Amino acid sequence: MKHVDEFRDPSRARSLLDQIRRQTTRRWVIMEVCGGQTHGLLRHGIDLALEDTIELIHGPGCPVCVTDEAKIDRAVRLSMTPGILLASFGDMLRVPGTSLSLAAARAEGASVREFYSPTDAVTYAAENPDQHVVFFAVGFETTAPATSLAVLQAKKRGLRNFSLLVSHVRVQPAMELIMASEANRVEGFLAAGHVCCVTGFAPYEDFAGRWGVPVVVTGFEPVDLLLGIAECVDRLEHQKSGVANCFGRSVALEGNRNAQSVVDDVYEVCESRWRGLGVLCEGGFRLREEYREFDAEFRFPEQSGKASEASGKAVTPVIFSTCRAGEVLSGRIQPCACGEFGSGCTPEHPLGAPMVSSEGACAAWFRYRLRSIGS
Ligand code: SF4
C-alpha cells in the first residue's frame, strides 16, 4: 500500500485544484455519498476552494444519521428490560429516537454499554451468562461483515444470551432514491471508498448506465478527494457516464469476496426504513431464517415494538419537528439552511442525528463552517 503522505501532498492538491478549475465549463453538482468524505472536504476547505466551479452536496452516507427513530426506540425499550444489556457503538448513544436517546435512557437507569466491536460484545456475553447482550448492529456494508462474524462466533460458542438488533443499510438504494426524485440536482457521485472495499464497484456499473451519471469511487485524504472530483468533472465535461475507481490502493472491482461471503451467509437483503428518507426497497439487511435465534426482534418481540406495530398502534410522534435532517441527508439543503443550525442545535445540544454523529453533515458544518457563516 502506498504511503498515505502521498495523498496529503499540498502541491499535488494545488495542482489538482488548478486542473479542475481549468477544465470546468459550468458549475456541476456533485454529491459525495459518504459522511467521512463530507468531513474531509470541509476540513481541508476543498468545498470553498472549488465553490465557484463545483457545487458539492452531501449525501446520506452517515449510518448513524439514517438509523430509523423507531429502531432507536426499540433499542431503548430493550435497554430498559431487566436482564438485557444493550451494546452499541459509541456514536449511537446520543442519537435521539422519538423520545429518548440511549444515553438518556442510561441516565435513567437503563442498561447500556459502549463496545468498539461486535465481537467484543460476544466475548462479554460469554463471560456474563446471567445477562442477555443485544448488540445494536448499525452501519452500511462496511460494518455488516463484523456483525456477521459476531453471529457466527456466538453460534459456534453455543451462546444463548447474545443477539443483534439489526439496522444495517445499503448505500446503492439510497442513491437510486436520490436520482429518482423529481427534485434531484445531482449530476455525478463520489462513491464511498470504504463501502466499495467490501462491495467492489462492479455493482455501480448498471446504476451509472441507467441514470447516465458518472460514479467515481473516492477515498478520504485531500488528494483522494480531489482525484475523485477531477475524474467526475472530466466525465461530466465529456458527457461520459460509467464508473471509475480513484481509490485503487484499497478498492478492487469485485471487492472483498470473503467479507461478502460472510455477510451473504448471515444476512439477506430486505426493505428498510431510513431516517429522513422513508422506506427503501432493498435498503437494508435482516438476519436469515437460520439465524433467527440471534435476532433480538424475534427473541424479544414486545420490547422490540413488533407487537404494537402489528396491532396497528401509531408510533410516538417525532418531538424534534424543527429538524430538517431528511432534507440534509438527501442533499436538498445544506445544514446552514436549517433555522436551528448553530443556535437551537449544536453538538452539545443536538436536535437531530446529523449533528450528533461524527460523520454527520450538520456536525461537519458546525465544526468547520460556523465561523465563516457568521462572519
Ligand atoms: S442543524 Fe440540527 S436541527 Fe437542523 S437539520 Fe441539522 S441536526 Fe436537524
mmCIF file of C-alpha atoms in Angstrom, residues 31-33 57-61 171-189 207 211 274 277 280 326 328-332:
data_model
loop_
_atom_site.group_PDB
_atom_site.id
_atom_site.type_symbol
_atom_site.label_atom_id
_atom_site.label_comp_id
_atom_site.label_asym_id
_atom_site.label_seq_id
_atom_site.Cartn_x
_atom_site.Cartn_y
_atom_site.Cartn_z
ATOM 1 C CA MET A 31 -22.731 14.536 -4.353
ATOM 2 C CA GLU A 32 -20.251 12.907 -2.016
ATOM 3 C CA VAL A 33 -22.150 9.954 -0.651
ATOM 4 C CA ILE A 57 -23.685 18.475 -1.836
ATOM 5 C CA HIS A 58 -23.744 15.994 0.995
ATOM 6 C CA GLY A 59 -25.322 12.581 0.679
ATOM 7 C CA PRO A 60 -26.957 10.144 3.103
ATOM 8 C CA GLY A 61 -23.793 8.177 3.871
ATOM 9 C CA VAL A 171 -25.860 2.544 0.013
ATOM 10 C CA GLN A 172 -26.987 1.991 -3.545
ATOM 11 C CA PRO A 173 -30.772 2.017 -2.923
ATOM 12 C CA ALA A 174 -30.357 5.481 -1.364
ATOM 13 C CA MET A 175 -28.533 6.681 -4.486
ATOM 14 C CA GLU A 176 -31.402 5.252 -6.573
ATOM 15 C CA LEU A 177 -33.896 7.199 -4.448
ATOM 16 C CA ILE A 178 -31.978 10.434 -4.911
ATOM 17 C CA MET A 179 -31.776 10.014 -8.681
ATOM 18 C CA ALA A 180 -35.480 9.091 -8.910
ATOM 19 C CA SER A 181 -36.583 12.228 -7.054
ATOM 20 C CA GLU A 182 -38.155 14.974 -9.179
ATOM 21 C CA ALA A 183 -36.168 17.482 -7.116
ATOM 22 C CA ASN A 184 -32.863 15.789 -7.868
ATOM 23 C CA ARG A 185 -29.982 18.048 -8.927
ATOM 24 C CA VAL A 186 -27.122 15.541 -8.605
ATOM 25 C CA GLU A 187 -25.119 15.144 -11.822
ATOM 26 C CA GLY A 188 -22.290 12.954 -10.564
ATOM 27 C CA PHE A 189 -21.403 10.904 -7.498
ATOM 28 C CA PHE A 207 -26.664 2.180 -11.868
ATOM 29 C CA TRP A 211 -29.100 7.041 -14.859
ATOM 30 C CA TRP A 274 -34.251 5.175 6.664
ATOM 31 C CA LEU A 277 -35.725 9.209 3.571
ATOM 32 C CA LEU A 280 -36.239 1.984 0.719
ATOM 33 C CA GLY A 326 -34.312 14.463 5.889
ATOM 34 C CA VAL A 328 -29.935 17.474 4.668
ATOM 35 C CA LEU A 329 -29.494 13.723 4.196
ATOM 36 C CA SER A 330 -30.936 13.772 0.689
ATOM 37 C CA GLY A 331 -28.852 16.781 -0.340
ATOM 38 C CA ARG A 332 -31.837 19.125 -0.774
#
